[in-house]
Amino acid sequence: MENKKTFGAYICRRRKELGLTQREFADKLFVTESAVSKWERGMSYPDITLIRDICAILQVSEHELLTASEDVEARTAETLAKKYLRLTRRVRMVQLLLYGGTAVLCLACNWAMYHALTWFWLVLTGELVAASLTLLPTLVQKRRAAVTLGGFTLSLELLLLAACLYSGGDWFPMAAAATLFGLGAVFLPAALRELPKPLSEHKAALYLGAETLLLCALLWAGAAYSGADWFPLPALPGVLFGLALPWACLLIIRYAPIGPWWKGAACLGAACVFLPLVNPVLDRLVLLVGGTVERLHGFWFRPDFTRWTEDWYFNENVLLLLWLALAAAAVFCVFRALLCRRDAARA
């Protein structure tokens, strides 16, 4: 009965705090005044189906009603959350007024001074960059990181375009490609985490694929801006060849249906295949476009450990030692994989 009395006393206190009589409270619940009286005197509990309605009328949570006590922490958290939302709305309104007012003022000044819009576009796009980092995150609820990154990237590219047009330059494609490549390298992993399935299951491949395309675009823009003729040959095949090993390791680690030691052995084996090909492939790409090389590398190392002072032999000696270390590590991984398989079979 003590629990019933505590429960009833809590209902009675909350009812009186809200200025409700027993009859008014009963009418809101569509029960008799006698039933409410029994609850408050600790003679019975209300029906379980009435709990939600009682909480709504008494303005308490279900936890508070069932424990017959004030949930101070929850109420404090709710109050702080409401204050935060009000503060966010005020900050958002202040930002809108500041950005909008500054843009209108600059538009009027630019037109009054030059009878045309010139430097106004620099101000507007600069404000868009700032708003993408301060205002945009408060306006979106879902995929906030991806939306913010996209807005910042777009506004930054517009700022670069406005600056290029204002200065009369031709560097925008180069700057745009470099900006996309740099931002992608740093922030793209965070944005890809918010992708829906099944795309989110291939984040690593999407990241490396996007950066590969952006790097190719950067090389193209750099060649076009400088007036050079090294794109697409030999730059493009050289870059794609250099990315072959990272792509191979990614595909092995992410998609190969084998154990971790086997994956390590496969990645090291890919490195052993790739390493002897680096110098000969690059030499032949240079020759393909009419260049010259001091000494053509073969498709295997030509070391001479008695001639470390000559650059060519120094390179060959170091690469061979590195290849031997990679091969030894690959053999060790295979050995560990076989031991793990034997232990699993015994178990």
Coordinates of N, CA and C in Angstrom, one line a residue, residues 253-344:
I253 N 42.6 -6.4 -49.8 CA 42.2 -6.2 -48.4 C 40.7 -6.2 -48.2
R254 N 40.1 -5.5 -49.1 CA 38.6 -5.3 -48.9 C 37.8 -6.4 -49.5
Y255 N 38.2 -7.0 -50.5 CA 37.2 -8.0 -51.2 C 37.7 -9.4 -51.3
A256 N 39.0 -9.7 -51.1 CA 39.5 -11.0 -51.2 C 38.9 -11.9 -50.1
P257 N 38.3 -13.1 -50.4 CA 37.7 -13.9 -49.4 C 38.7 -14.8 -48.7
I258 N 39.8 -14.2 -48.1 CA 40.9 -15.0 -47.5 C 41.2 -14.4 -46.2
G259 N 42.0 -15.1 -45.4 CA 42.3 -14.6 -44.0 C 43.3 -13.5 -44.1
P260 N 43.5 -12.8 -42.9 CA 44.4 -11.6 -42.8 C 45.8 -11.9 -43.2
W261 N 46.3 -13.1 -42.8 CA 47.7 -13.4 -43.1 C 47.9 -13.6 -44.6
W262 N 46.9 -14.3 -45.2 CA 46.9 -14.5 -46.7 C 46.8 -13.1 -47.4
K263 N 46.0 -12.2 -46.9 CA 45.9 -10.9 -47.5 C 47.2 -10.1 -47.4
G264 N 47.9 -10.2 -46.3 CA 49.2 -9.6 -46.1 C 50.2 -10.2 -47.1
A265 N 50.2 -11.5 -47.3 CA 51.1 -12.1 -48.2 C 50.8 -11.7 -49.7
A266 N 49.5 -11.6 -50.0 CA 49.1 -11.2 -51.3 C 49.5 -9.7 -51.6
C267 N 49.3 -8.8 -50.6 CA 49.7 -7.4 -50.8 C 51.2 -7.3 -51.0
L268 N 52.0 -8.0 -50.2 CA 53.4 -8.0 -50.3 C 53.9 -8.6 -51.6
G269 N 53.2 -9.7 -52.1 CA 53.5 -10.3 -53.3 C 53.3 -9.3 -54.5
A270 N 52.1 -8.5 -54.4 CA 51.9 -7.5 -55.4 C 53.0 -6.5 -55.4
A271 N 53.5 -6.1 -54.3 CA 54.6 -5.1 -54.2 C 55.8 -5.7 -54.8
C272 N 56.1 -7.0 -54.6 CA 57.2 -7.6 -55.2 C 57.1 -7.7 -56.8
V273 N 55.9 -7.8 -57.3 CA 55.7 -7.8 -58.7 C 55.9 -6.3 -59.3
F274 N 55.4 -5.4 -58.5 CA 55.4 -4.0 -58.9 C 56.8 -3.3 -58.9
L275 N 57.6 -3.6 -57.9 CA 58.8 -2.9 -57.6 C 59.8 -3.0 -58.8
P276 N 60.1 -4.2 -59.3 CA 61.0 -4.3 -60.4 C 60.6 -3.6 -61.7
L277 N 59.3 -3.3 -61.8 CA 58.8 -2.7 -63.0 C 58.8 -1.2 -63.0
V278 N 59.1 -0.6 -61.9 CA 59.0 0.9 -61.8 C 59.9 1.6 -62.7
N279 N 61.2 1.3 -62.6 CA 62.2 2.1 -63.4 C 62.0 1.7 -64.9
P280 N 61.9 0.4 -65.3 CA 61.8 0.1 -66.7 C 60.6 0.7 -67.4
V281 N 59.4 0.7 -66.7 CA 58.2 1.3 -67.2 C 58.4 2.8 -67.4
L282 N 58.9 3.5 -66.4 CA 59.1 4.9 -66.5 C 60.1 5.3 -67.6
D283 N 61.1 4.5 -67.7 CA 62.1 4.8 -68.8 C 61.4 4.7 -70.2
R284 N 60.6 3.7 -70.4 CA 60.0 3.5 -71.7 C 58.9 4.5 -72.0
L285 N 58.3 5.0 -70.9 CA 57.3 6.1 -71.2 C 58.0 7.4 -71.6
V286 N 59.2 7.6 -71.0 CA 60.0 8.8 -71.4 C 60.4 8.6 -72.9
L287 N 60.9 7.4 -73.3 CA 61.3 7.2 -74.6 C 60.1 7.3 -75.6
L288 N 58.9 6.9 -75.1 CA 57.7 6.9 -76.0 C 57.4 8.3 -76.5
V289 N 57.7 9.3 -75.7 CA 57.4 10.7 -76.1 C 58.6 11.4 -76.7
G290 N 59.6 10.7 -77.0 CA 60.8 11.3 -77.6 C 61.9 11.8 -76.6
G291 N 61.8 11.4 -75.4 CA 62.8 11.8 -74.4 C 64.0 10.9 -74.4
T292 N 64.9 11.2 -73.5 CA 66.1 10.4 -73.5 C 66.4 9.9 -72.0
V293 N 67.0 8.8 -71.8 CA 67.3 8.3 -70.5 C 68.8 8.0 -70.5
E294 N 69.5 8.2 -69.4 CA 70.9 8.1 -69.3 C 71.3 6.6 -69.5
R295 N 70.5 5.7 -68.9 CA 70.8 4.3 -69.0 C 69.5 3.5 -68.8
L296 N 69.1 2.7 -69.8 CA 67.8 2.0 -69.8 C 67.8 0.9 -68.7
H297 N 66.8 0.9 -67.9 CA 66.7 -0.2 -66.9 C 66.1 -1.4 -67.5
G298 N 66.5 -2.6 -67.1 CA 65.9 -3.8 -67.5 C 64.7 -4.2 -66.6
F299 N 64.1 -5.3 -66.9 CA 62.9 -5.6 -66.2 C 63.3 -6.5 -64.9
W300 N 64.5 -6.5 -64.6 CA 65.0 -7.1 -63.3 C 66.2 -6.2 -62.9
F301 N 66.5 -6.3 -61.6 CA 67.5 -5.5 -61.1 C 68.9 -5.9 -61.6
R302 N 69.8 -4.9 -61.7 CA 71.2 -5.2 -62.1 C 72.1 -4.6 -61.1
P303 N 72.1 -5.2 -59.9 CA 72.9 -4.6 -58.8 C 74.4 -4.9 -58.9
D304 N 75.2 -4.0 -58.2 CA 76.6 -4.2 -58.1 C 77.0 -3.6 -56.7
F305 N 77.1 -4.5 -55.7 CA 77.2 -4.0 -54.4 C 78.7 -3.4 -54.1
T306 N 79.5 -3.4 -55.2 CA 80.8 -2.8 -55.0 C 80.8 -1.4 -55.6
R307 N 79.7 -0.9 -56.1 CA 79.6 0.4 -56.8 C 78.5 1.2 -56.2
W308 N 78.6 1.6 -54.9 CA 77.5 2.4 -54.3 C 77.6 3.9 -54.6
T309 N 78.7 4.3 -55.1 CA 78.8 5.8 -55.3 C 78.1 6.2 -56.6
E310 N 77.9 5.3 -57.5 CA 77.2 5.7 -58.7 C 75.7 5.6 -58.5
D311 N 75.0 6.7 -59.0 CA 73.6 6.8 -58.7 C 72.8 5.6 -59.3
W312 N 73.2 5.2 -60.5 CA 72.4 4.1 -61.2 C 72.5 2.9 -60.4
Y313 N 73.7 2.5 -60.0 CA 73.9 1.2 -59.2 C 73.4 1.4 -57.8
F314 N 73.5 2.6 -57.2 CA 72.9 2.8 -55.9 C 71.4 2.5 -55.9
N315 N 70.7 3.0 -56.9 CA 69.3 2.8 -57.1 C 69.0 1.3 -57.2
E316 N 69.7 0.6 -58.1 CA 69.5 -0.8 -58.3 C 69.8 -1.6 -57.0
N317 N 70.8 -1.3 -56.3 CA 71.2 -2.0 -55.1 C 70.1 -1.8 -54.0
V318 N 69.6 -0.6 -53.8 CA 68.6 -0.3 -52.8 C 67.3 -1.0 -53.1
L319 N 66.9 -0.9 -54.4 CA 65.6 -1.6 -54.8 C 65.7 -3.1 -54.6
L320 N 66.8 -3.7 -54.9 CA 67.0 -5.1 -54.7 C 66.8 -5.5 -53.3
L321 N 67.5 -4.7 -52.4 CA 67.4 -5.0 -51.0 C 66.0 -4.8 -50.5
L322 N 65.3 -3.8 -51.0 CA 63.9 -3.6 -50.6 C 63.1 -4.8 -51.1
W323 N 63.3 -5.2 -52.3 CA 62.5 -6.4 -52.8 C 62.8 -7.6 -52.0
L324 N 64.0 -7.9 -51.6 CA 64.3 -9.0 -50.7 C 63.6 -9.0 -49.4
A325 N 63.5 -7.8 -48.8 CA 62.8 -7.6 -47.6 C 61.3 -7.8 -47.7
L326 N 60.7 -7.3 -48.8 CA 59.3 -7.6 -49.1 C 59.0 -9.1 -49.3
A327 N 59.9 -9.7 -50.1 CA 59.7 -11.1 -50.3 C 59.8 -11.9 -49.1
A328 N 60.7 -11.6 -48.2 CA 60.9 -12.3 -46.9 C 59.6 -12.1 -46.1
A329 N 59.1 -10.9 -46.1 CA 57.9 -10.6 -45.3 C 56.7 -11.4 -45.9
A330 N 56.6 -11.5 -47.2 CA 55.5 -12.3 -47.8 C 55.6 -13.8 -47.4
V331 N 56.8 -14.3 -47.4 CA 57.0 -15.7 -47.0 C 56.6 -15.9 -45.6
F332 N 57.0 -15.0 -44.7 CA 56.6 -15.0 -43.3 C 55.1 -15.1 -43.2
C333 N 54.4 -14.2 -43.9 CA 52.9 -14.2 -43.9 C 52.3 -15.5 -44.3
V334 N 52.9 -16.1 -45.4 CA 52.4 -17.4 -45.8 C 52.6 -18.4 -44.8
F335 N 53.8 -18.4 -44.1 CA 54.1 -19.4 -43.1 C 53.1 -19.2 -41.9
R336 N 52.8 -18.0 -41.5 CA 51.9 -17.8 -40.4 C 50.5 -18.2 -40.8
A337 N 50.1 -18.0 -42.1 CA 48.8 -18.4 -42.5 C 48.6 -19.9 -42.5
L338 N 49.7 -20.6 -42.9 CA 49.7 -22.1 -42.8 C 49.6 -22.6 -41.4
L339 N 50.3 -22.0 -40.5 CA 50.2 -22.3 -39.1 C 48.8 -22.1 -38.5
C340 N 48.2 -21.0 -38.9 CA 46.9 -20.7 -38.4 C 45.9 -21.8 -39.0
R341 N 46.1 -22.2 -40.2 CA 45.2 -23.2 -40.8 C 45.4 -24.5 -40.1
R342 N 46.6 -24.9 -39.8 CA 46.9 -26.1 -39.1 C 46.3 -26.1 -37.7
D343 N 46.4 -25.0 -36.9 CA 45.9 -24.9 -35.6 C 44.3 -25.0 -35.7
A344 N 43.7 -24.4 -36.7 CA 42.3 -24.4 -36.8 C 41.8 -25.9 -37.1

